[in-house]
Amino acid sequence: MDRLIYTSMTGANHTLNQQATVAQNLANAATTGYRAENNAFRAVPIFGDGLPTRAFVVDSTIHADFTPGALQTTGRDLDVAIKGSGWIAVQLDSGEEAYTRNGNLQVSPNGLLLTHNGLKVKGDTGTITIPPETRITIGVDGTVSSVPINPQPNTVALVG
């Protein structure tokens, strides 16, 4: 009897984890760039004494749903959306590289291109720095360019 309780408890434990995943998805339903998590279960047979029909329940796949959400027009030049399977590379405070799909960007007073929560956006050669008195544009391919505001508006510089 004691082993039967542990066997049945595996299903209850994974169901509780699935509820937590659903709650997380609901809490972030309006978060820009959030990707929902999905759970899938599978039965694993128990070998040993007892009937061969006994099975544990385990998570077979926990994965994110990368289906693109609806695009929203914000009117900000620094709000970008990512088409397909791309990511924005950022630098964590520890110096490690991480990735996000949240395209709500900003420029710091020092000229660094940052995410909405202050992480530095990285390009091919390191963090992206925006020259002073320029307007930046982000191309469809992810190229970040700067255009001077005053003297020569036709001069475009690739910054990341």
mmCIF file with all atom_site columns, N, CA, C and O in Angstrom, residues 32 35 68-74 79-84 101:
data_model
loop_
_atom_site.group_PDB
_atom_site.id
_atom_site.type_symbol
_atom_site.label_atom_id
_atom_site.label_alt_id
_atom_site.label_comp_id
_atom_site.label_asym_id
_atom_site.label_entity_id
_atom_site.label_seq_id
_atom_site.pdbx_PDB_ins_code
_atom_site.Cartn_x
_atom_site.Cartn_y
_atom_site.Cartn_z
_atom_site.occupancy
_atom_site.B_iso_or_equiv
_atom_site.pdbx_formal_charge
_atom_site.auth_seq_id
_atom_site.auth_comp_id
_atom_site.auth_asym_id
_atom_site.auth_atom_id
_atom_site.pdbx_PDB_model_num
ATOM 1  N N  . THR A 1 32  ? 5.032  41.984 -22.949 1.00 0.00 ? 32  THR A N  1
ATOM 2  C CA . THR A 1 32  ? 5.591  42.056 -24.300 1.00 0.00 ? 32  THR A CA 1
ATOM 3  C C  . THR A 1 32  ? 6.698  41.025 -24.469 1.00 0.00 ? 32  THR A C  1
ATOM 4  O O  . THR A 1 32  ? 7.602  40.946 -23.653 1.00 0.00 ? 32  THR A O  1
ATOM 5  N N  . ARG A 1 35  ? 6.761  34.284 -23.919 1.00 0.00 ? 35  ARG A N  1
ATOM 6  C CA . ARG A 1 35  ? 6.417  33.050 -24.616 1.00 0.00 ? 35  ARG A CA 1
ATOM 7  C C  . ARG A 1 35  ? 5.859  32.063 -23.600 1.00 0.00 ? 35  ARG A C  1
ATOM 8  O O  . ARG A 1 35  ? 6.493  31.769 -22.585 1.00 0.00 ? 35  ARG A O  1
ATOM 9  N N  . PRO A 1 68  ? 4.369  33.474 -32.886 1.00 0.00 ? 68  PRO A N  1
ATOM 10 C CA . PRO A 1 68  ? 4.412  34.934 -32.746 1.00 0.00 ? 68  PRO A CA 1
ATOM 11 C C  . PRO A 1 68  ? 3.056  35.494 -32.323 1.00 0.00 ? 68  PRO A C  1
ATOM 12 O O  . PRO A 1 68  ? 2.013  35.017 -32.755 1.00 0.00 ? 68  PRO A O  1
ATOM 13 N N  . GLY A 1 69  ? 3.114  36.504 -31.483 1.00 0.00 ? 69  GLY A N  1
ATOM 14 C CA . GLY A 1 69  ? 1.898  37.198 -31.071 1.00 0.00 ? 69  GLY A CA 1
ATOM 15 C C  . GLY A 1 69  ? 1.544  38.269 -32.080 1.00 0.00 ? 69  GLY A C  1
ATOM 16 O O  . GLY A 1 69  ? 2.230  38.475 -33.084 1.00 0.00 ? 69  GLY A O  1
ATOM 17 N N  . ALA A 1 70  ? 0.471  38.976 -31.792 1.00 0.00 ? 70  ALA A N  1
ATOM 18 C CA . ALA A 1 70  ? 0.031  40.052 -32.676 1.00 0.00 ? 70  ALA A CA 1
ATOM 19 C C  . ALA A 1 70  ? 0.973  41.249 -32.544 1.00 0.00 ? 70  ALA A C  1
ATOM 20 O O  . ALA A 1 70  ? 1.411  41.577 -31.444 1.00 0.00 ? 70  ALA A O  1
ATOM 21 N N  . LEU A 1 71  ? 1.290  41.883 -33.663 1.00 0.00 ? 71  LEU A N  1
ATOM 22 C CA . LEU A 1 71  ? 2.129  43.078 -33.641 1.00 0.00 ? 71  LEU A CA 1
ATOM 23 C C  . LEU A 1 71  ? 1.288  44.273 -33.212 1.00 0.00 ? 71  LEU A C  1
ATOM 24 O O  . LEU A 1 71  ? 0.129  44.400 -33.600 1.00 0.00 ? 71  LEU A O  1
ATOM 25 N N  . GLN A 1 72  ? 1.896  45.128 -32.398 1.00 0.00 ? 72  GLN A N  1
ATOM 26 C CA . GLN A 1 72  ? 1.224  46.333 -31.934 1.00 0.00 ? 72  GLN A CA 1
ATOM 27 C C  . GLN A 1 72  ? 2.038  47.542 -32.379 1.00 0.00 ? 72  GLN A C  1
ATOM 28 O O  . GLN A 1 72  ? 3.243  47.597 -32.151 1.00 0.00 ? 72  GLN A O  1
ATOM 29 N N  . THR A 1 73  ? 1.398  48.504 -32.983 1.00 0.00 ? 73  THR A N  1
ATOM 30 C CA . THR A 1 73  ? 2.075  49.725 -33.385 1.00 0.00 ? 73  THR A CA 1
ATOM 31 C C  . THR A 1 73  ? 2.090  50.681 -32.198 1.00 0.00 ? 73  THR A C  1
ATOM 32 O O  . THR A 1 73  ? 1.043  50.977 -31.631 1.00 0.00 ? 73  THR A O  1
ATOM 33 N N  . THR A 1 74  ? 3.290  51.126 -31.813 1.00 0.00 ? 74  THR A N  1
ATOM 34 C CA . THR A 1 74  ? 3.423  52.001 -30.655 1.00 0.00 ? 74  THR A CA 1
ATOM 35 C C  . THR A 1 74  ? 3.774  53.422 -31.033 1.00 0.00 ? 74  THR A C  1
ATOM 36 O O  . THR A 1 74  ? 3.584  54.335 -30.240 1.00 0.00 ? 74  THR A O  1
ATOM 37 N N  . ASP A 1 79  ? 10.824 50.791 -30.398 1.00 0.00 ? 79  ASP A N  1
ATOM 38 C CA . ASP A 1 79  ? 10.043 49.579 -30.169 1.00 0.00 ? 79  ASP A CA 1
ATOM 39 C C  . ASP A 1 79  ? 10.162 48.715 -31.419 1.00 0.00 ? 79  ASP A C  1
ATOM 40 O O  . ASP A 1 79  ? 9.802  49.144 -32.512 1.00 0.00 ? 79  ASP A O  1
ATOM 41 N N  . VAL A 1 80  ? 10.703 47.516 -31.249 1.00 0.00 ? 80  VAL A N  1
ATOM 42 C CA . VAL A 1 80  ? 10.900 46.621 -32.387 1.00 0.00 ? 80  VAL A CA 1
ATOM 43 C C  . VAL A 1 80  ? 10.216 45.289 -32.121 1.00 0.00 ? 80  VAL A C  1
ATOM 44 O O  . VAL A 1 80  ? 10.051 44.881 -30.980 1.00 0.00 ? 80  VAL A O  1
ATOM 45 N N  . ALA A 1 81  ? 9.828  44.634 -33.185 1.00 0.00 ? 81  ALA A N  1
ATOM 46 C CA . ALA A 1 81  ? 9.261  43.292 -33.109 1.00 0.00 ? 81  ALA A CA 1
ATOM 47 C C  . ALA A 1 81  ? 10.177 42.357 -33.883 1.00 0.00 ? 81  ALA A C  1
ATOM 48 O O  . ALA A 1 81  ? 10.793 42.745 -34.872 1.00 0.00 ? 81  ALA A O  1
ATOM 49 N N  . ILE A 1 82  ? 10.265 41.140 -33.426 1.00 0.00 ? 82  ILE A N  1
ATOM 50 C CA . ILE A 1 82  ? 11.144 40.161 -34.057 1.00 0.00 ? 82  ILE A CA 1
ATOM 51 C C  . ILE A 1 82  ? 10.294 39.186 -34.853 1.00 0.00 ? 82  ILE A C  1
ATOM 52 O O  . ILE A 1 82  ? 9.407  38.548 -34.308 1.00 0.00 ? 82  ILE A O  1
ATOM 53 N N  . LYS A 1 83  ? 10.588 39.087 -36.144 1.00 0.00 ? 83  LYS A N  1
ATOM 54 C CA . LYS A 1 83  ? 9.900  38.119 -36.995 1.00 0.00 ? 83  LYS A CA 1
ATOM 55 C C  . LYS A 1 83  ? 10.644 36.799 -36.953 1.00 0.00 ? 83  LYS A C  1
ATOM 56 O O  . LYS A 1 83  ? 11.870 36.768 -36.962 1.00 0.00 ? 83  LYS A O  1
ATOM 57 N N  . GLY A 1 84  ? 9.921  35.727 -36.914 1.00 0.00 ? 84  GLY A N  1
ATOM 58 C CA . GLY A 1 84  ? 10.548 34.412 -36.975 1.00 0.00 ? 84  GLY A CA 1
ATOM 59 C C  . GLY A 1 84  ? 11.221 34.005 -35.675 1.00 0.00 ? 84  GLY A C  1
ATOM 60 O O  . GLY A 1 84  ? 10.746 34.312 -34.593 1.00 0.00 ? 84  GLY A O  1
ATOM 61 N N  . ARG A 1 101 ? 13.232 38.504 -26.369 1.00 0.00 ? 101 ARG A N  1
ATOM 62 C CA . ARG A 1 101 ? 12.440 38.875 -27.539 1.00 0.00 ? 101 ARG A CA 1
ATOM 63 C C  . ARG A 1 101 ? 11.652 40.150 -27.267 1.00 0.00 ? 101 ARG A C  1
ATOM 64 O O  . ARG A 1 101 ? 10.878 40.586 -28.108 1.00 0.00 ? 101 ARG A O  1
#
